[in-house]
mmCIF file of C-alpha atoms and ligand atoms in Angstrom:
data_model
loop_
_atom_site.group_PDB
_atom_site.id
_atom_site.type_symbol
_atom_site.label_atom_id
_atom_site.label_comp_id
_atom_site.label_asym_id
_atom_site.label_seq_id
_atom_site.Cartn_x
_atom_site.Cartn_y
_atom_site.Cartn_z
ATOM 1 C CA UNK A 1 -6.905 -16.786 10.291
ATOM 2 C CA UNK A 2 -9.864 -18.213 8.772
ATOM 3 C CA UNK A 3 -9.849 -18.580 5.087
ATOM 4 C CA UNK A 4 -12.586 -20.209 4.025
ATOM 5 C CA UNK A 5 -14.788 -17.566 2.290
ATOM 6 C CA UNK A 6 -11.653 -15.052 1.612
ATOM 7 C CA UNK A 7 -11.489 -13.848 -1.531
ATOM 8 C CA UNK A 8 -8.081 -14.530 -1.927
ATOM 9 C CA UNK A 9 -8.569 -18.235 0.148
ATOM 10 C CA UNK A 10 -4.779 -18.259 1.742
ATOM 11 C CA UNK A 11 -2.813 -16.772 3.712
ATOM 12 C CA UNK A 12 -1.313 -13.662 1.727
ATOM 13 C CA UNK A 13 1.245 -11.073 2.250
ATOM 14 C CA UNK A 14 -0.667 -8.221 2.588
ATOM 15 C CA UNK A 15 -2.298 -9.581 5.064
ATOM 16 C CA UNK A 16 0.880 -10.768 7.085
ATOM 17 C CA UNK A 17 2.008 -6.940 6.682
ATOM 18 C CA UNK A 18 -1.564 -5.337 7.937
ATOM 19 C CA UNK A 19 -0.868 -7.695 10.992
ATOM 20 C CA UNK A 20 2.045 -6.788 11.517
ATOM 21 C CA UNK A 21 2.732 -3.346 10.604
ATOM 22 C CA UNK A 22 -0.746 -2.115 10.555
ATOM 23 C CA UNK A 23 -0.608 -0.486 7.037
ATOM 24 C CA UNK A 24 0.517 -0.584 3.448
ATOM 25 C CA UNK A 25 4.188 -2.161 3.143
ATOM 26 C CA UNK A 26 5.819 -2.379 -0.505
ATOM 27 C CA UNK A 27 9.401 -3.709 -0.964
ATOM 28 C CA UNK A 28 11.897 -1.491 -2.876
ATOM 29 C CA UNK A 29 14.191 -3.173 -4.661
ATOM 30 C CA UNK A 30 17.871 -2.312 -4.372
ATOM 31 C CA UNK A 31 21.464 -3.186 -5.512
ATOM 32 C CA UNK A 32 24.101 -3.971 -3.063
ATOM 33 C CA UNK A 33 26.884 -5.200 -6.167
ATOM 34 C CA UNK A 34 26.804 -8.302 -4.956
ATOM 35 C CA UNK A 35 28.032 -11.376 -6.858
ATOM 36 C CA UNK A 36 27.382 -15.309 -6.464
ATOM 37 C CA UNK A 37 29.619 -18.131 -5.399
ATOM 38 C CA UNK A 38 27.982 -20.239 -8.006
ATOM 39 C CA UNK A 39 29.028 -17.341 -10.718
ATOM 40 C CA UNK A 40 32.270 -16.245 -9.348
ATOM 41 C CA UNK A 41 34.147 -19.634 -10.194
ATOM 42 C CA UNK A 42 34.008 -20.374 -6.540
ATOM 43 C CA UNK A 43 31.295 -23.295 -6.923
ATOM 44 C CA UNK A 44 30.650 -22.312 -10.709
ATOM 45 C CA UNK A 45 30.904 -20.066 -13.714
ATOM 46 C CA UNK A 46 27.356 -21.121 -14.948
ATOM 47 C CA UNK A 47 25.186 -19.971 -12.310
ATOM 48 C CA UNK A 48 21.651 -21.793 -11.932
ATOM 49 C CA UNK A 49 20.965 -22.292 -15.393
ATOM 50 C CA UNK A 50 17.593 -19.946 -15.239
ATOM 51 C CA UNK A 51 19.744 -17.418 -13.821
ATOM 52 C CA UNK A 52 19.623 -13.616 -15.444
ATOM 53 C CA UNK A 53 22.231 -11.742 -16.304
ATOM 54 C CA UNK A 54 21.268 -9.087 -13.495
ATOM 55 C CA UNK A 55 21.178 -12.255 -10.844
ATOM 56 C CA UNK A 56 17.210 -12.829 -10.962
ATOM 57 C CA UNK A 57 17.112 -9.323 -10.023
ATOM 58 C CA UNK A 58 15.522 -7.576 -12.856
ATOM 59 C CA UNK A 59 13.532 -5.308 -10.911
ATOM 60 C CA UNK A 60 16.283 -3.826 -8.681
ATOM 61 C CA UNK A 61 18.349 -0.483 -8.692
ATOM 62 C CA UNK A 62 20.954 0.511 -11.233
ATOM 63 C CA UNK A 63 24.300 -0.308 -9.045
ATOM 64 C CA UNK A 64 26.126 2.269 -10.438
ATOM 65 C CA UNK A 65 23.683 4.141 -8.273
ATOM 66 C CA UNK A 66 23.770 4.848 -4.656
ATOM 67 C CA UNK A 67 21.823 3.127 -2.485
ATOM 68 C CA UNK A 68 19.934 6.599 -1.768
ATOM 69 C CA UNK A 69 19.439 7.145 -5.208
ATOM 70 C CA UNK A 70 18.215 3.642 -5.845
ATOM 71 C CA UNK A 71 15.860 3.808 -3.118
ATOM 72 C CA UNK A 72 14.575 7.065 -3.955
ATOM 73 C CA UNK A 73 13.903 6.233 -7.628
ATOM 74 C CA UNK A 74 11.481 3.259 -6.692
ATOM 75 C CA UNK A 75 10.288 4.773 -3.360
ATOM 76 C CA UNK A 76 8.700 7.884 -5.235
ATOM 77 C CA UNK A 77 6.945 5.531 -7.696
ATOM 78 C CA UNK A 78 5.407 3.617 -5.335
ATOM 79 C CA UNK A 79 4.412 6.523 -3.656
ATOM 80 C CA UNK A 80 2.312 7.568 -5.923
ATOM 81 C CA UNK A 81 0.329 4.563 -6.013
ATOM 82 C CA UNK A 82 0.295 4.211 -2.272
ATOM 83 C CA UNK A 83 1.010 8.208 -0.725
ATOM 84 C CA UNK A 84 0.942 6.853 3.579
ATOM 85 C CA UNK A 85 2.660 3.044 2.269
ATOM 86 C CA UNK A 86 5.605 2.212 3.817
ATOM 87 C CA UNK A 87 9.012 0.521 2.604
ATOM 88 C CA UNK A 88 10.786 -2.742 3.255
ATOM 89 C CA UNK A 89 14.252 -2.206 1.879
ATOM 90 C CA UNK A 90 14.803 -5.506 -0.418
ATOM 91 C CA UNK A 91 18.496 -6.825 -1.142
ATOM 92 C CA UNK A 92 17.398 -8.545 -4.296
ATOM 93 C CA UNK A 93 20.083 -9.002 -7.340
ATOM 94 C CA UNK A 94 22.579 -11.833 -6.477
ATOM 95 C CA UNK A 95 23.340 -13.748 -3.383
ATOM 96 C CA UNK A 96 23.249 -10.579 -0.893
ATOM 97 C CA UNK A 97 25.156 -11.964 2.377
ATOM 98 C CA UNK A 98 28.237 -12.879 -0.277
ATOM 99 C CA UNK A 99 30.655 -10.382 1.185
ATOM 100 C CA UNK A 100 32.984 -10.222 4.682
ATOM 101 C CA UNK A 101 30.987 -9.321 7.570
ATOM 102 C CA UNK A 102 31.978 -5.714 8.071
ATOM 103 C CA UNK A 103 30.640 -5.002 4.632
ATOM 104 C CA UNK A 104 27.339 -6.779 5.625
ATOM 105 C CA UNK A 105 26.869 -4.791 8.199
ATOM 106 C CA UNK A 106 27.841 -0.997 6.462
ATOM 107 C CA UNK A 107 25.310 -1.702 4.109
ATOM 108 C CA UNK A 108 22.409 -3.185 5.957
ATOM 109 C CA UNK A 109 22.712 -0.803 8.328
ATOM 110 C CA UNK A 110 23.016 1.937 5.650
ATOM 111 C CA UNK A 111 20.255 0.970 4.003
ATOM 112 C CA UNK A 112 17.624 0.857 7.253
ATOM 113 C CA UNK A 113 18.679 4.909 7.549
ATOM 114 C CA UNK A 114 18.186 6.057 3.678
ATOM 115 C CA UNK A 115 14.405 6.607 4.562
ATOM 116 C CA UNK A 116 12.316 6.952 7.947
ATOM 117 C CA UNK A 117 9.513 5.120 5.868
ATOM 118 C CA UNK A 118 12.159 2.266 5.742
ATOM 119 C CA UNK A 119 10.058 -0.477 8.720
ATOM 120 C CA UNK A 120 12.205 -3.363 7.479
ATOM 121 C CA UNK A 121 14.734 -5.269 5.219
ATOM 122 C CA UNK A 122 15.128 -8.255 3.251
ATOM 123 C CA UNK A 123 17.832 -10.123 2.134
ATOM 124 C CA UNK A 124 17.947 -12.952 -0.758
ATOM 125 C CA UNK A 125 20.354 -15.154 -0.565
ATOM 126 C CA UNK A 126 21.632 -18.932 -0.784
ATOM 127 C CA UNK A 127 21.871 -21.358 2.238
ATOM 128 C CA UNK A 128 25.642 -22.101 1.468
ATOM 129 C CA UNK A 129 26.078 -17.886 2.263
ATOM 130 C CA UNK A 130 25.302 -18.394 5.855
ATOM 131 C CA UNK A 131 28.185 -18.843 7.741
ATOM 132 C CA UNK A 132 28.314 -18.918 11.810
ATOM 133 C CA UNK A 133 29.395 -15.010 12.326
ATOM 134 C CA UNK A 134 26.897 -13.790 9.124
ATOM 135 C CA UNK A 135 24.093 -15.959 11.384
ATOM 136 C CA UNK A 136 25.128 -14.600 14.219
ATOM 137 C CA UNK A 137 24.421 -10.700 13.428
ATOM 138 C CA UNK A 138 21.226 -10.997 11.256
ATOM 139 C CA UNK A 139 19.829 -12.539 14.578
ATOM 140 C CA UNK A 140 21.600 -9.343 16.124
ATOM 141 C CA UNK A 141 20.046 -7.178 13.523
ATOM 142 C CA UNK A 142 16.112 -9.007 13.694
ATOM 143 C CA UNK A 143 15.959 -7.092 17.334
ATOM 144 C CA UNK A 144 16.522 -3.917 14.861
ATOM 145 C CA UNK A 145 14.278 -4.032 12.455
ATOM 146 C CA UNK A 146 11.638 -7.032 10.811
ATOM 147 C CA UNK A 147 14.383 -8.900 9.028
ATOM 148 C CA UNK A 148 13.149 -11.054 6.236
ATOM 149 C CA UNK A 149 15.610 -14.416 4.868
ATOM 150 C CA UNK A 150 14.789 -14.911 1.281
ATOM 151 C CA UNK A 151 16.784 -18.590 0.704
ATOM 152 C CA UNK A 152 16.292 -19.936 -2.639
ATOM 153 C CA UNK A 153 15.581 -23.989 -2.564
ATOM 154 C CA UNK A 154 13.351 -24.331 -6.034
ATOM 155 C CA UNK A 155 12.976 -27.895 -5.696
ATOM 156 C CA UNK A 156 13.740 -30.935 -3.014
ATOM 157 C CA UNK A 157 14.491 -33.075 -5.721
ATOM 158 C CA UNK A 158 18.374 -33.503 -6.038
ATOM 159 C CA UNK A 159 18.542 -34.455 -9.881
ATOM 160 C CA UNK A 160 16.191 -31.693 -11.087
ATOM 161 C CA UNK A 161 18.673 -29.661 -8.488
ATOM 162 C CA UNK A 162 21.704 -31.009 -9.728
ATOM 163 C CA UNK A 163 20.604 -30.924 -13.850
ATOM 164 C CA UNK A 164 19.809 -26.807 -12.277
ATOM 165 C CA UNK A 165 23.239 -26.276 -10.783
ATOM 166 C CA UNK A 166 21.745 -25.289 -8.229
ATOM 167 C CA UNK A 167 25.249 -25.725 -6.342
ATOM 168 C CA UNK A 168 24.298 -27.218 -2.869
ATOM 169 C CA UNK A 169 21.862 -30.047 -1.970
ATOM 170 C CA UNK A 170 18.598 -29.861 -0.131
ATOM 171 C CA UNK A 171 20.359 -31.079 3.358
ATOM 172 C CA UNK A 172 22.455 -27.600 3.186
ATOM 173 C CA UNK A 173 18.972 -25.734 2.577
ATOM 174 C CA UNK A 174 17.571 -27.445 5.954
ATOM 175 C CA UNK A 175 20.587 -26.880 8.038
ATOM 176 C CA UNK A 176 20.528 -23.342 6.958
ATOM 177 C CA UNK A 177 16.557 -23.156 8.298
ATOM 178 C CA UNK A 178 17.438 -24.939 11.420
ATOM 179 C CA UNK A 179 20.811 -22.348 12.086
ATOM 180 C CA UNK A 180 18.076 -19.276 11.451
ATOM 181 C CA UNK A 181 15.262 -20.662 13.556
ATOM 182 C CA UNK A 182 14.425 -19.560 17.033
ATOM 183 C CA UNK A 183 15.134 -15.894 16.399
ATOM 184 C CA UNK A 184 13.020 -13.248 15.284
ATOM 185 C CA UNK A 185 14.375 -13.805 11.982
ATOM 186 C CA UNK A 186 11.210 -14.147 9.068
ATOM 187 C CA UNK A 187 12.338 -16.770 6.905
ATOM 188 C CA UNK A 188 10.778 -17.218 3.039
ATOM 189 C CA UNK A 189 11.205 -20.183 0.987
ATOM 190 C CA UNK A 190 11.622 -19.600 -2.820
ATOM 191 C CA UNK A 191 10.561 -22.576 -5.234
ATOM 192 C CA UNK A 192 10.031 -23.127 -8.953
ATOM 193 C CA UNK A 193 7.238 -24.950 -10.701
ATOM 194 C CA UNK A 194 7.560 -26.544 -13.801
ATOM 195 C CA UNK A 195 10.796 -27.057 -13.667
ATOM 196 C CA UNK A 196 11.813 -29.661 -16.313
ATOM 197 C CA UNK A 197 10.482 -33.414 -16.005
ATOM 198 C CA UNK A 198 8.817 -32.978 -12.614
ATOM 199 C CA UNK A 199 5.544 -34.131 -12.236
ATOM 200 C CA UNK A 200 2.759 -32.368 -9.845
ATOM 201 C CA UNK A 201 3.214 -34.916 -7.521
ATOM 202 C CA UNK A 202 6.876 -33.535 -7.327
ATOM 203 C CA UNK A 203 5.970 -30.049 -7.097
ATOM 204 C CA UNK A 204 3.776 -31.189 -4.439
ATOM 205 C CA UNK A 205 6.245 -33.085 -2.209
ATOM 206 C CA UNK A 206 8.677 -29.742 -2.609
ATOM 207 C CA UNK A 207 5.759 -27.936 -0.443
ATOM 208 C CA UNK A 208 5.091 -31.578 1.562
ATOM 209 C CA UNK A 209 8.739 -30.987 2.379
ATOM 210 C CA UNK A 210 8.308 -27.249 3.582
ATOM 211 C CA UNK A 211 5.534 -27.972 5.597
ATOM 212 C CA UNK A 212 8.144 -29.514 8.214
ATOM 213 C CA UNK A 213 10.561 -26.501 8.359
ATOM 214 C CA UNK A 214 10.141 -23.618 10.965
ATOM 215 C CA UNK A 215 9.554 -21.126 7.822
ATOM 216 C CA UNK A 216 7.763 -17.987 8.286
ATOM 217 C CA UNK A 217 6.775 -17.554 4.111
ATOM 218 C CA UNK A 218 7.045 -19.249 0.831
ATOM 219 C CA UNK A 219 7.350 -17.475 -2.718
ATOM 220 C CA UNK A 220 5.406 -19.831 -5.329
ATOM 221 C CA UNK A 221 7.292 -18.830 -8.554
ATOM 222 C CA UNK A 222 7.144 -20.724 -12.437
ATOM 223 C CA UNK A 223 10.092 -21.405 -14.178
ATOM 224 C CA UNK A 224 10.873 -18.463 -16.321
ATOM 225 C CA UNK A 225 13.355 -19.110 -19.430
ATOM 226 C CA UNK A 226 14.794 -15.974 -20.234
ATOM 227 C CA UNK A 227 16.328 -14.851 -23.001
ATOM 228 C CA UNK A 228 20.930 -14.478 -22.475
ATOM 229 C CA UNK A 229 20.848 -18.040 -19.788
ATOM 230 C CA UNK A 230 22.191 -21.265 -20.563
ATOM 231 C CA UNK A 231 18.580 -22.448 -20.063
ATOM 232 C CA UNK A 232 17.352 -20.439 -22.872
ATOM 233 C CA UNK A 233 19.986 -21.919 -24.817
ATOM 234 C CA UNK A 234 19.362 -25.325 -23.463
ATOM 235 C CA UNK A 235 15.302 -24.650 -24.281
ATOM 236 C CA UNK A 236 16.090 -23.234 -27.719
ATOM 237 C CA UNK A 237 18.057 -26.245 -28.688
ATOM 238 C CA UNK A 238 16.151 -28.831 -27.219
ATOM 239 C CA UNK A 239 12.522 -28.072 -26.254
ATOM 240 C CA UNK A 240 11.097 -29.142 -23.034
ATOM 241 C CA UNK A 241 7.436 -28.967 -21.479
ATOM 242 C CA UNK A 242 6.102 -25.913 -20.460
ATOM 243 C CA UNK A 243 3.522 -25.641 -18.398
ATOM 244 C CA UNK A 244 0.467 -24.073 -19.414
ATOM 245 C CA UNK A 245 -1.777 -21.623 -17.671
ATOM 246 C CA UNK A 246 -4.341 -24.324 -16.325
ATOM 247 C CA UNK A 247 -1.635 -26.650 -14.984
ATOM 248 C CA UNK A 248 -0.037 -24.039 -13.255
ATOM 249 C CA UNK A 249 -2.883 -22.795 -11.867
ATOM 250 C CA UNK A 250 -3.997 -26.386 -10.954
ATOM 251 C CA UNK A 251 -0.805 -27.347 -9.344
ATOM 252 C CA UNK A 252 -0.627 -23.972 -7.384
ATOM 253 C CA UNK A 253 -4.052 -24.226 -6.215
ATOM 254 C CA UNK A 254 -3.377 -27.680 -5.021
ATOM 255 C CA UNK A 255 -0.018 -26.750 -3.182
ATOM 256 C CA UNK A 256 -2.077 -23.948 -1.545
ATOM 257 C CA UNK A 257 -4.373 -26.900 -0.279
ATOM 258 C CA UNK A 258 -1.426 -28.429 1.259
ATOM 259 C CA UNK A 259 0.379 -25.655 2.586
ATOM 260 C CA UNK A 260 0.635 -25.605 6.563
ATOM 261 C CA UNK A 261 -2.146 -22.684 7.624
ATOM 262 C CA UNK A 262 0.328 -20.414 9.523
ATOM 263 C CA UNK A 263 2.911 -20.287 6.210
ATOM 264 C CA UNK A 264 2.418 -16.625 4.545
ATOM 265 C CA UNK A 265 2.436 -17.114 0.565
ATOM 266 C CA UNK A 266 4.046 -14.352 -0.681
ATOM 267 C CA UNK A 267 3.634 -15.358 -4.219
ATOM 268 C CA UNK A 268 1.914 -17.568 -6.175
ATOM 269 C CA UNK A 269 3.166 -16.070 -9.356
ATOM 270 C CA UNK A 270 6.799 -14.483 -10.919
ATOM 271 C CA UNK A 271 7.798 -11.221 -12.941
ATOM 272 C CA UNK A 272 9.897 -11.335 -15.668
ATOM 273 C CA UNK A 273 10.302 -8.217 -18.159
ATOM 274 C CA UNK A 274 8.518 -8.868 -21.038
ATOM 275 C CA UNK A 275 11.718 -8.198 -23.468
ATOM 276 C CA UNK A 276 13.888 -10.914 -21.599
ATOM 277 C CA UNK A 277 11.244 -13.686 -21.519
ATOM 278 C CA UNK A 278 10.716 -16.559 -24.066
ATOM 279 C CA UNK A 279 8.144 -18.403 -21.891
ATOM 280 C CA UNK A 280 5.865 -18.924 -20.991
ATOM 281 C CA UNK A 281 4.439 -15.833 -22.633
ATOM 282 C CA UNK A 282 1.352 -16.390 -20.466
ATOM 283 C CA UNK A 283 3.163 -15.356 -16.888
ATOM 284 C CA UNK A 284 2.959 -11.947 -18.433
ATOM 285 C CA UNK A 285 -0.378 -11.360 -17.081
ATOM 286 C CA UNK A 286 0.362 -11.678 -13.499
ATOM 287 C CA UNK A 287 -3.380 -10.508 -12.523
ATOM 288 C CA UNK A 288 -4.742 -13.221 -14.501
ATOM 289 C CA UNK A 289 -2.356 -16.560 -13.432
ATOM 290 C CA UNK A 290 -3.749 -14.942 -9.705
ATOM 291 C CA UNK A 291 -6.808 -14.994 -10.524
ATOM 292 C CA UNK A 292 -7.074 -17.998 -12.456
ATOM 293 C CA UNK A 293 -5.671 -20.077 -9.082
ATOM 294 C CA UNK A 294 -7.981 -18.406 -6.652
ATOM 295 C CA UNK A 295 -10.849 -18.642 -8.864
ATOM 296 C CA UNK A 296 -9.519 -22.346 -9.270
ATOM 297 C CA UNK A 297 -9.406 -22.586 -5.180
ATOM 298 C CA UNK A 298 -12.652 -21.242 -4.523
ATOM 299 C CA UNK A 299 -14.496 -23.092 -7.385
ATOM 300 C CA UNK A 300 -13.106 -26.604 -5.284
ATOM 301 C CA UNK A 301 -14.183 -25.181 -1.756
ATOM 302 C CA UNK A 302 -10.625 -25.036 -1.376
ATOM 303 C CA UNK A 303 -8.356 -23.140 0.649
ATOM 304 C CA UNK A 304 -5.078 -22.737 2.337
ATOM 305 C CA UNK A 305 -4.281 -25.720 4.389
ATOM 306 C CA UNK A 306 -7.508 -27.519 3.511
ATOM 307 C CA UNK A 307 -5.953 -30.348 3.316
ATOM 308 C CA UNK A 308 -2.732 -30.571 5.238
ATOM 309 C CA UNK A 309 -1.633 -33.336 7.488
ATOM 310 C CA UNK A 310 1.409 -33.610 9.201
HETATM 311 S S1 SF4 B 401 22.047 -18.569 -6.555
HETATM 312 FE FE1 SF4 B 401 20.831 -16.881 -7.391
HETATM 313 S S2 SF4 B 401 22.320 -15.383 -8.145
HETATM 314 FE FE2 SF4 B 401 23.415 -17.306 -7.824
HETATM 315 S S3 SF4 B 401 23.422 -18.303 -9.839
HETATM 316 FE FE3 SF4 B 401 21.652 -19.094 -8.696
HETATM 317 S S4 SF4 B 401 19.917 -17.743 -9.253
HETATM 318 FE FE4 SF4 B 401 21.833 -16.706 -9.867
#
């Protein structure tokens, strides 16, 4: 793709999903009641210290509900906004491959026939939550449907890791990449800017570092401190740097300018709900941080890959 003169100078999703589904796709979030080794006392009680109380799944379905009612709620809001879209069923809330493998498998395979609109799934998870046999049969279950990986890394750097509790190091996140490679599998890369004390040339050398991976997508989110998380109690306490709206923008624009060309951004922005977020207030005009980085990208005769070596 050629994206020098795009008004949106990367590689985005939307145009990934046109490619490759030839229409409107929108995710819809849902709720498997999943849980997290690094909540469950199994690796921690903490949790990443950003972590929500709903699992940095604030958008997805009540899980007292069924998945059909979940799905239906969201699906028939979208609708409205896009009547002929279709639906990517997204396992969001949690780490969603945190069960035994016969419950994997009911409700993946439940969830692909709550809707005929349903042309895919996606499951967010951690790298440590990909054992052999799990592996095994969502390479299986790629030949079924377009099966998307979300793995949360946030940052390559092991002390701004290891101050996160993140719970595993960046060698687990790799082997992970290199167990779901060569399959159909589409695998998405989550990071965090502005994370405490690291620099742009950090935040840089987390994308340097994703450049050498066989990844399929990366989401580009900022840190979000949110109100009931040790890091808002951390933040509260003792104030760190936030980024502002122009260094976000700036360091975005110049990770875009790195990024390998054939890497689908699938965000260069989070959401957080207004009522649970304490900074930076900014983030809660998504359509402005966008535009602020592609105007940024455009006004340097930027765009994606621009400057990318190997
Ligand atoms: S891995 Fe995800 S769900 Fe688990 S504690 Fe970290 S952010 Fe929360």
């Amino acid at each position: 793709m050629n994206f020098q003169g795009k008004e949106r100078p990367f590689y985005t999703v939307n145009d990934f999903y046109q490619q490759h589904f030839g229409q409107k796709v929108f995710k819809v979030s849902l709720n498997g009641n999943f849980t997290c080794p690094n909540k469950d006392g199994t690796l921690s009680t903490q949790g990443c210290l950003y972590c929500s109380e709903s699992g940095s799944g604030d958008f997805a379905g009540n899980p007292k509900d069924d998945l059909q009612t979940q799905f239906n709620d969201i699906f028939q809001t979208m609708k409205q906004k896009w009547p002929t879209g279709k639906a990517i069923a997204y396992f969001q809330a949690n780490t969603n491959t945190y069960a035994p493998l016969p419950i994997l498998k009911e409700l993946f395979e439940s969830a692909l026939s709550l809707s005929p609109d349903i042309v895919g799934l996606a499951i967010a998870t951690r790298p440590d939550c990909l054992g052999e046999e799990i592996v095994d049969y969502l390479k299986e279950l790629s030949y079924k449907t377009s099966l998307f990986v979300e793995l949360g890394l946030q940052t390559i750097h092991e002390k701004t890791a290891s101050w996160l509790n993140r719970g595993h190091d960046l060698n687990c996140f790799d082997d992970a990449i290199k167990r779901l490679s060569g399959s159909k599998i589409y695998v998405v890369a989550h990071i965090i800017n502005g994370l405490p004390y690291e620099s742009k040339d950090d935040m840089l050398a987390t994308i340097q570092h994703l450049n050498t991976l066989d990844i399929h997508g990366v989401k580009i989110h900022m840190l979000h401190i949110m109100k009931h998380t040790v890091m808002a109690q951390d933040y509260l306490s003792t104030p760190f740097p936030i980024l502002s709206l122009v260094e976000y923008a700036d360091i975005v624009a110049s990770q875009i300018a790195i990024l390998r060309k054939d890497i689908v951004v699938y965000r260069v922005t989070g959401d957080a709900p207004k009522e649970l977020l304490i900074e930076p207030v900014w983030s809660l005009k998504k359509f402005v941080v966008q535009n602020e980085i592609d105007k940024l990208l455009r006004s340097r005769s930027h765009y994606q890959g621009v400057h990318y070596y190997d």
